[in-house]
Amino acid sequence: LESKLKPFVHWLSELGMSDAQVVKAIATCPSLCGLSLPSNFMPKVQLLREAGFSGVQIASSLTVFPALLTCSSKRLAHRLSVLQAQGVLTETSIRSCMAMTDAKFANF
């Protein structure tokens, strides 16, 4: 666990999260600690950056909804694309939509 936790905490800090935000994210979604940094988290943050989110916006979103990093990259990319096409892509909309079931998102 330590071999995954230290790099993950360091990476979140480099992303712009404060110590309090990191603690909150891990406490809210402890399963984050078991996931891979290079194959799971980094690609998702890259998708968010490519969609126009800043490091501060990503850090804020992860503090409020850390489970954002537990969804599949394919699901995240699709929802980012739909929200961009509809002109409603914001921190709030992506957090809300990622928490929706596929059926509910289809009616968004």
mmCIF file with all atom_site columns, C-alpha atoms in Angstrom:
data_model
loop_
_atom_site.group_PDB
_atom_site.id
_atom_site.type_symbol
_atom_site.label_atom_id
_atom_site.label_alt_id
_atom_site.label_comp_id
_atom_site.label_asym_id
_atom_site.label_entity_id
_atom_site.label_seq_id
_atom_site.pdbx_PDB_ins_code
_atom_site.Cartn_x
_atom_site.Cartn_y
_atom_site.Cartn_z
_atom_site.occupancy
_atom_site.B_iso_or_equiv
_atom_site.pdbx_formal_charge
_atom_site.auth_seq_id
_atom_site.auth_comp_id
_atom_site.auth_asym_id
_atom_site.auth_atom_id
_atom_site.pdbx_PDB_model_num
ATOM 1   C CA . LEU A 1 1   ? 0.000   0.000  0.000   1.00 0.00 ? 1   LEU A CA 1
ATOM 2   C CA . GLU A 1 2   ? 2.778   2.421  0.898   1.00 0.00 ? 2   GLU A CA 1
ATOM 3   C CA . SER A 1 3   ? 4.440   1.914  -2.486  1.00 0.00 ? 3   SER A CA 1
ATOM 4   C CA . LYS A 1 4   ? 1.231   3.152  -4.158  1.00 0.00 ? 4   LYS A CA 1
ATOM 5   C CA . LEU A 1 5   ? 0.108   5.684  -1.556  1.00 0.00 ? 5   LEU A CA 1
ATOM 6   C CA . LYS A 1 6   ? 3.197   7.896  -1.388  1.00 0.00 ? 6   LYS A CA 1
ATOM 7   C CA . PRO A 1 7   ? 3.469   8.450  -5.157  1.00 0.00 ? 7   PRO A CA 1
ATOM 8   C CA . PHE A 1 8   ? -0.293  8.988  -5.376  1.00 0.00 ? 8   PHE A CA 1
ATOM 9   C CA . VAL A 1 9   ? -0.300  11.590 -2.585  1.00 0.00 ? 9   VAL A CA 1
ATOM 10  C CA . HIS A 1 10  ? 2.715   13.303 -4.166  1.00 0.00 ? 10  HIS A CA 1
ATOM 11  C CA . TRP A 1 11  ? 1.012   13.318 -7.577  1.00 0.00 ? 11  TRP A CA 1
ATOM 12  C CA . LEU A 1 12  ? -2.181  14.832 -6.127  1.00 0.00 ? 12  LEU A CA 1
ATOM 13  C CA . SER A 1 13  ? -0.082  17.524 -4.444  1.00 0.00 ? 13  SER A CA 1
ATOM 14  C CA . GLU A 1 14  ? 1.673   18.295 -7.732  1.00 0.00 ? 14  GLU A CA 1
ATOM 15  C CA . LEU A 1 15  ? -1.749  18.512 -9.359  1.00 0.00 ? 15  LEU A CA 1
ATOM 16  C CA . GLY A 1 16  ? -2.488  21.376 -6.973  1.00 0.00 ? 16  GLY A CA 1
ATOM 17  C CA . MET A 1 17  ? -4.355  19.689 -4.149  1.00 0.00 ? 17  MET A CA 1
ATOM 18  C CA . SER A 1 18  ? -3.627  20.861 -0.616  1.00 0.00 ? 18  SER A CA 1
ATOM 19  C CA . ASP A 1 19  ? -2.890  18.335 2.116   1.00 0.00 ? 19  ASP A CA 1
ATOM 20  C CA . ALA A 1 20  ? -6.448  18.804 3.422   1.00 0.00 ? 20  ALA A CA 1
ATOM 21  C CA . GLN A 1 21  ? -7.891  18.159 -0.060  1.00 0.00 ? 21  GLN A CA 1
ATOM 22  C CA . VAL A 1 22  ? -5.783  14.998 -0.455  1.00 0.00 ? 22  VAL A CA 1
ATOM 23  C CA . VAL A 1 23  ? -6.934  13.702 2.931   1.00 0.00 ? 23  VAL A CA 1
ATOM 24  C CA . LYS A 1 24  ? -10.566 14.466 2.092   1.00 0.00 ? 24  LYS A CA 1
ATOM 25  C CA . ALA A 1 25  ? -10.350 12.743 -1.298  1.00 0.00 ? 25  ALA A CA 1
ATOM 26  C CA . ILE A 1 26  ? -8.775  9.593  0.145   1.00 0.00 ? 26  ILE A CA 1
ATOM 27  C CA . ALA A 1 27  ? -11.156 9.520  3.110   1.00 0.00 ? 27  ALA A CA 1
ATOM 28  C CA . THR A 1 28  ? -14.139 9.899  0.770   1.00 0.00 ? 28  THR A CA 1
ATOM 29  C CA . CYS A 1 29  ? -12.937 7.295  -1.710  1.00 0.00 ? 29  CYS A CA 1
ATOM 30  C CA . PRO A 1 30  ? -10.332 4.980  -0.119  1.00 0.00 ? 30  PRO A CA 1
ATOM 31  C CA . SER A 1 31  ? -10.342 2.695  -3.151  1.00 0.00 ? 31  SER A CA 1
ATOM 32  C CA . LEU A 1 32  ? -8.218  5.332  -4.910  1.00 0.00 ? 32  LEU A CA 1
ATOM 33  C CA . CYS A 1 33  ? -5.212  4.053  -2.979  1.00 0.00 ? 33  CYS A CA 1
ATOM 34  C CA . GLY A 1 34  ? -5.299  0.690  -4.709  1.00 0.00 ? 34  GLY A CA 1
ATOM 35  C CA . LEU A 1 35  ? -5.431  1.950  -8.278  1.00 0.00 ? 35  LEU A CA 1
ATOM 36  C CA . SER A 1 36  ? -2.506  2.497  -10.633 1.00 0.00 ? 36  SER A CA 1
ATOM 37  C CA . LEU A 1 37  ? -1.133  5.984  -11.026 1.00 0.00 ? 37  LEU A CA 1
ATOM 38  C CA . PRO A 1 38  ? 0.277   5.630  -14.579 1.00 0.00 ? 38  PRO A CA 1
ATOM 39  C CA . SER A 1 39  ? -2.436  3.468  -16.095 1.00 0.00 ? 39  SER A CA 1
ATOM 40  C CA . ASN A 1 40  ? -5.466  4.817  -14.257 1.00 0.00 ? 40  ASN A CA 1
ATOM 41  C CA . PHE A 1 41  ? -5.119  8.323  -12.884 1.00 0.00 ? 41  PHE A CA 1
ATOM 42  C CA . MET A 1 42  ? -2.755  10.018 -15.302 1.00 0.00 ? 42  MET A CA 1
ATOM 43  C CA . PRO A 1 43  ? -4.773  9.217  -18.449 1.00 0.00 ? 43  PRO A CA 1
ATOM 44  C CA . LYS A 1 44  ? -7.962  10.531 -16.826 1.00 0.00 ? 44  LYS A CA 1
ATOM 45  C CA . VAL A 1 45  ? -6.346  13.765 -15.734 1.00 0.00 ? 45  VAL A CA 1
ATOM 46  C CA . GLN A 1 46  ? -4.970  14.116 -19.256 1.00 0.00 ? 46  GLN A CA 1
ATOM 47  C CA . LEU A 1 47  ? -8.503  13.755 -20.641 1.00 0.00 ? 47  LEU A CA 1
ATOM 48  C CA . LEU A 1 48  ? -9.700  16.487 -18.276 1.00 0.00 ? 48  LEU A CA 1
ATOM 49  C CA . ARG A 1 49  ? -6.802  18.761 -19.285 1.00 0.00 ? 49  ARG A CA 1
ATOM 50  C CA . GLU A 1 50  ? -7.510  18.164 -22.978 1.00 0.00 ? 50  GLU A CA 1
ATOM 51  C CA . ALA A 1 51  ? -11.134 19.129 -22.310 1.00 0.00 ? 51  ALA A CA 1
ATOM 52  C CA . GLY A 1 52  ? -9.887  22.480 -21.005 1.00 0.00 ? 52  GLY A CA 1
ATOM 53  C CA . PHE A 1 53  ? -9.785  21.990 -17.248 1.00 0.00 ? 53  PHE A CA 1
ATOM 54  C CA . SER A 1 54  ? -6.944  23.628 -15.339 1.00 0.00 ? 54  SER A CA 1
ATOM 55  C CA . GLY A 1 55  ? -5.014  21.902 -12.576 1.00 0.00 ? 55  GLY A CA 1
ATOM 56  C CA . VAL A 1 56  ? -6.912  23.958 -10.000 1.00 0.00 ? 56  VAL A CA 1
ATOM 57  C CA . GLN A 1 57  ? -10.264 22.929 -11.503 1.00 0.00 ? 57  GLN A CA 1
ATOM 58  C CA . ILE A 1 58  ? -9.241  19.280 -11.567 1.00 0.00 ? 58  ILE A CA 1
ATOM 59  C CA . ALA A 1 59  ? -8.028  19.458 -7.971  1.00 0.00 ? 59  ALA A CA 1
ATOM 60  C CA . SER A 1 60  ? -11.309 21.055 -6.935  1.00 0.00 ? 60  SER A CA 1
ATOM 61  C CA . SER A 1 61  ? -13.337 18.406 -8.751  1.00 0.00 ? 61  SER A CA 1
ATOM 62  C CA . LEU A 1 62  ? -11.333 15.584 -7.194  1.00 0.00 ? 62  LEU A CA 1
ATOM 63  C CA . THR A 1 63  ? -11.824 17.053 -3.741  1.00 0.00 ? 63  THR A CA 1
ATOM 64  C CA . VAL A 1 64  ? -15.595 17.115 -4.191  1.00 0.00 ? 64  VAL A CA 1
ATOM 65  C CA . PHE A 1 65  ? -15.925 13.926 -6.262  1.00 0.00 ? 65  PHE A CA 1
ATOM 66  C CA . PRO A 1 66  ? -12.779 11.769 -6.006  1.00 0.00 ? 66  PRO A CA 1
ATOM 67  C CA . ALA A 1 67  ? -14.635 8.807  -7.513  1.00 0.00 ? 67  ALA A CA 1
ATOM 68  C CA . LEU A 1 68  ? -14.145 10.646 -10.809 1.00 0.00 ? 68  LEU A CA 1
ATOM 69  C CA . LEU A 1 69  ? -10.814 8.826  -10.976 1.00 0.00 ? 69  LEU A CA 1
ATOM 70  C CA . THR A 1 70  ? -12.395 5.412  -10.488 1.00 0.00 ? 70  THR A CA 1
ATOM 71  C CA . CYS A 1 71  ? -14.557 5.488  -13.614 1.00 0.00 ? 71  CYS A CA 1
ATOM 72  C CA . SER A 1 72  ? -13.277 4.103  -16.887 1.00 0.00 ? 72  SER A CA 1
ATOM 73  C CA . SER A 1 73  ? -11.361 6.377  -19.239 1.00 0.00 ? 73  SER A CA 1
ATOM 74  C CA . LYS A 1 74  ? -13.774 5.420  -22.008 1.00 0.00 ? 74  LYS A CA 1
ATOM 75  C CA . ARG A 1 75  ? -16.784 6.534  -19.945 1.00 0.00 ? 75  ARG A CA 1
ATOM 76  C CA . LEU A 1 76  ? -15.071 9.775  -18.944 1.00 0.00 ? 76  LEU A CA 1
ATOM 77  C CA . ALA A 1 77  ? -14.038 10.566 -22.531 1.00 0.00 ? 77  ALA A CA 1
ATOM 78  C CA . HIS A 1 78  ? -17.562 9.917  -23.817 1.00 0.00 ? 78  HIS A CA 1
ATOM 79  C CA . ARG A 1 79  ? -19.211 12.118 -21.224 1.00 0.00 ? 79  ARG A CA 1
ATOM 80  C CA . LEU A 1 80  ? -16.685 14.903 -21.713 1.00 0.00 ? 80  LEU A CA 1
ATOM 81  C CA . SER A 1 81  ? -17.370 14.763 -25.448 1.00 0.00 ? 81  SER A CA 1
ATOM 82  C CA . VAL A 1 82  ? -21.155 14.900 -25.012 1.00 0.00 ? 82  VAL A CA 1
ATOM 83  C CA . LEU A 1 83  ? -20.978 17.779 -22.542 1.00 0.00 ? 83  LEU A CA 1
ATOM 84  C CA . GLN A 1 84  ? -18.594 19.705 -24.820 1.00 0.00 ? 84  GLN A CA 1
ATOM 85  C CA . ALA A 1 85  ? -20.865 19.158 -27.825 1.00 0.00 ? 85  ALA A CA 1
ATOM 86  C CA . GLN A 1 86  ? -23.823 20.465 -25.835 1.00 0.00 ? 86  GLN A CA 1
ATOM 87  C CA . GLY A 1 87  ? -21.789 23.457 -24.641 1.00 0.00 ? 87  GLY A CA 1
ATOM 88  C CA . VAL A 1 88  ? -22.379 22.643 -20.979 1.00 0.00 ? 88  VAL A CA 1
ATOM 89  C CA . LEU A 1 89  ? -18.994 21.300 -19.883 1.00 0.00 ? 89  LEU A CA 1
ATOM 90  C CA . THR A 1 90  ? -18.132 22.682 -16.440 1.00 0.00 ? 90  THR A CA 1
ATOM 91  C CA . GLU A 1 91  ? -16.636 21.322 -13.230 1.00 0.00 ? 91  GLU A CA 1
ATOM 92  C CA . THR A 1 92  ? -20.119 20.888 -11.846 1.00 0.00 ? 92  THR A CA 1
ATOM 93  C CA . SER A 1 93  ? -21.583 19.235 -14.940 1.00 0.00 ? 93  SER A CA 1
ATOM 94  C CA . ILE A 1 94  ? -18.809 16.650 -15.244 1.00 0.00 ? 94  ILE A CA 1
ATOM 95  C CA . ARG A 1 95  ? -19.037 15.747 -11.564 1.00 0.00 ? 95  ARG A CA 1
ATOM 96  C CA . SER A 1 96  ? -22.818 15.428 -11.779 1.00 0.00 ? 96  SER A CA 1
ATOM 97  C CA . CYS A 1 97  ? -22.768 13.435 -14.995 1.00 0.00 ? 97  CYS A CA 1
ATOM 98  C CA . MET A 1 98  ? -20.090 11.016 -13.857 1.00 0.00 ? 98  MET A CA 1
ATOM 99  C CA . ALA A 1 99  ? -22.264 10.142 -10.860 1.00 0.00 ? 99  ALA A CA 1
ATOM 100 C CA . MET A 1 100 ? -25.228 9.338  -13.145 1.00 0.00 ? 100 MET A CA 1
ATOM 101 C CA . THR A 1 101 ? -26.091 5.898  -14.437 1.00 0.00 ? 101 THR A CA 1
ATOM 102 C CA . ASP A 1 102 ? -25.720 5.394  -18.180 1.00 0.00 ? 102 ASP A CA 1
ATOM 103 C CA . ALA A 1 103 ? -29.501 5.385  -18.571 1.00 0.00 ? 103 ALA A CA 1
ATOM 104 C CA . LYS A 1 104 ? -29.904 8.670  -16.733 1.00 0.00 ? 104 LYS A CA 1
ATOM 105 C CA . PHE A 1 105 ? -27.017 10.255 -18.655 1.00 0.00 ? 105 PHE A CA 1
ATOM 106 C CA . ALA A 1 106 ? -28.631 9.212  -21.960 1.00 0.00 ? 106 ALA A CA 1
ATOM 107 C CA . ASN A 1 107 ? -31.568 11.475 -21.042 1.00 0.00 ? 107 ASN A CA 1
ATOM 108 C CA . PHE A 1 108 ? -29.347 14.375 -19.924 1.00 0.00 ? 108 PHE A CA 1
#
